[in-house]
Amino acid sequence: MHPTPPAHAAHTAAHDREIESLPEFDEVLSAHGTLALFRVQAVDLTDRTQELLSVDVTGAVFLGCPMADAAATRVAAAGALVFPPIPDLPFDPYRGLVYTPGELFEGLADGYEGTPDALSYAWFQRTKADGDVFASMLRAVHDDAVSDALDELLAGHRVVGVMGGHAMARGSEAYAGAARLGRELARAGFTVATGGGPGAMEAANLGAYAAPHPDGMLDQALRLLAKTPKFVPSITDWARAAFEVRERWPDGGPSVGVPTWFYGHEPPNAFAAHIAKYFANATREDGLLARCTAGVVFLPGAAGTVQEIFDNATPNYYESRGEPTPMVLVDREHWTERLPTWPLLRSLARERAMEARIALVDRIEEAPDALKRLGG
């Protein structure tokens, strides 16, 4: 009787059998000569008909892969499962990779309303309450595919989350501070992850984008962005300003944004190189915090940020994800007087392992040192 492999080994083995691009498809065929038990996600196979007519596909799964009718008929008859592409959808439910800013904002030159991001939100608005099980299934399949892609992307990374409100305006000192925080964390070797939206989230992703550039680049970028402080009244103008920064200073540093179409009135920001966008906010919220393995910095925010604090505190309290991870709250007045979250968090942590993993600091510049002190 063979011992059961550890969970991480099984997880890695499963990902080793996923094919997510045409070059990877060709590489697998060249190396193994078979597609048996492989999973092929959203790869256009219309030019690989001869291969599909002859290769072993026993137990293979094809998720949203365009292919010739003869190839589709043959692989299904030969023991594979074929989930065909869904026509007229503004998103691919079977996608194998997270999004890029260019993908979500494609067509921005003609206005945000025609971009895949806006069209996906419009589809969500039309279908979220109509009770159609097919639409809800597509949303669930999409979100699971995004989670799978995010796991692959972040494997082995030290991830620090930066949470904060979407209302933080470009041009404000708070926004500049959040950007400097993101830059410092990225330069320290962390992968910065945010909720992927505007405000504090955009600022932290911007800082990570600026990390490989000279210090003066961030100051110039902040001045340029300040001309369009918020995403209202025009998401188009707001997003174009971000892409102008990207074009003027290409090759920025990577970071992750995890937004949601549930809050579709808030667009994703263009500074996160990798965007894991979800339909289900609960899946997005829990998944983002669970992946912040090196801790989370909480900047001033309102109800959403308060929710994130306690969504993060609960597994730390019960140690359901293992050893508690660092939590740093920034702005003493905000978290003790305006929204007195800190006293409750400190009371929860008392005499538990997480007590040594929480901190409250006055200024955003203190956050990186607090993370180090707490073990992040």
Short mmCIF file of N, CA and C in Angstrom, two decimals, residues 42 50 110 113 159 226 234 302 304 306 318 333 341 351 356 376:
data_model
loop_
_atom_site.label_atom_id
_atom_site.label_comp_id
_atom_site.label_asym_id
_atom_site.label_seq_id
_atom_site.Cartn_x
_atom_site.Cartn_y
_atom_site.Cartn_z
N ALA A 42 -8.46 26.79 -22.42
CA ALA A 42 -8.60 27.99 -23.25
C ALA A 42 -7.46 28.15 -24.24
N GLN A 50 -4.54 17.65 -36.91
CA GLN A 50 -3.87 16.37 -37.17
C GLN A 50 -3.39 15.72 -35.88
N ASP A 110 -11.56 54.01 -27.24
CA ASP A 110 -12.92 54.35 -27.66
C ASP A 110 -13.87 54.53 -26.49
N GLU A 113 -16.60 52.13 -21.60
CA GLU A 113 -17.84 51.36 -21.67
C GLU A 113 -17.75 50.16 -22.61
N VAL A 159 4.06 37.18 0.05
CA VAL A 159 3.03 38.14 -0.34
C VAL A 159 2.62 38.99 0.85
N ALA A 226 -2.24 63.12 -10.54
CA ALA A 226 -3.04 64.08 -9.74
C ALA A 226 -3.97 64.91 -10.61
N SER A 234 -15.34 60.25 -14.79
CA SER A 234 -14.96 59.55 -16.01
C SER A 234 -13.94 58.46 -15.73
N ALA A 302 -13.00 52.46 5.22
CA ALA A 302 -14.33 52.46 5.84
C ALA A 302 -14.80 51.02 6.02
N GLY A 304 -15.49 48.46 4.09
CA GLY A 304 -14.80 47.36 3.42
C GLY A 304 -13.50 46.99 4.09
N VAL A 306 -12.69 47.60 7.29
CA VAL A 306 -13.02 47.01 8.59
C VAL A 306 -13.35 45.53 8.42
N TYR A 318 -8.09 31.66 15.29
CA TYR A 318 -8.26 30.21 15.42
C TYR A 318 -7.06 29.42 14.91
N GLU A 333 -5.29 57.47 15.15
CA GLU A 333 -6.55 58.19 15.35
C GLU A 333 -7.70 57.51 14.60
N THR A 341 -11.52 50.12 15.68
CA THR A 341 -11.29 48.71 15.38
C THR A 341 -10.16 48.13 16.22
N GLU A 351 -3.70 37.00 24.91
CA GLU A 351 -3.32 35.67 25.38
C GLU A 351 -3.43 34.59 24.30
N ALA A 356 1.17 38.57 19.43
CA ALA A 356 2.50 39.04 19.05
C ALA A 356 2.61 39.37 17.58
N GLY A 376 7.11 39.38 9.62
CA GLY A 376 6.70 39.30 8.22
C GLY A 376 7.84 39.33 7.25
#
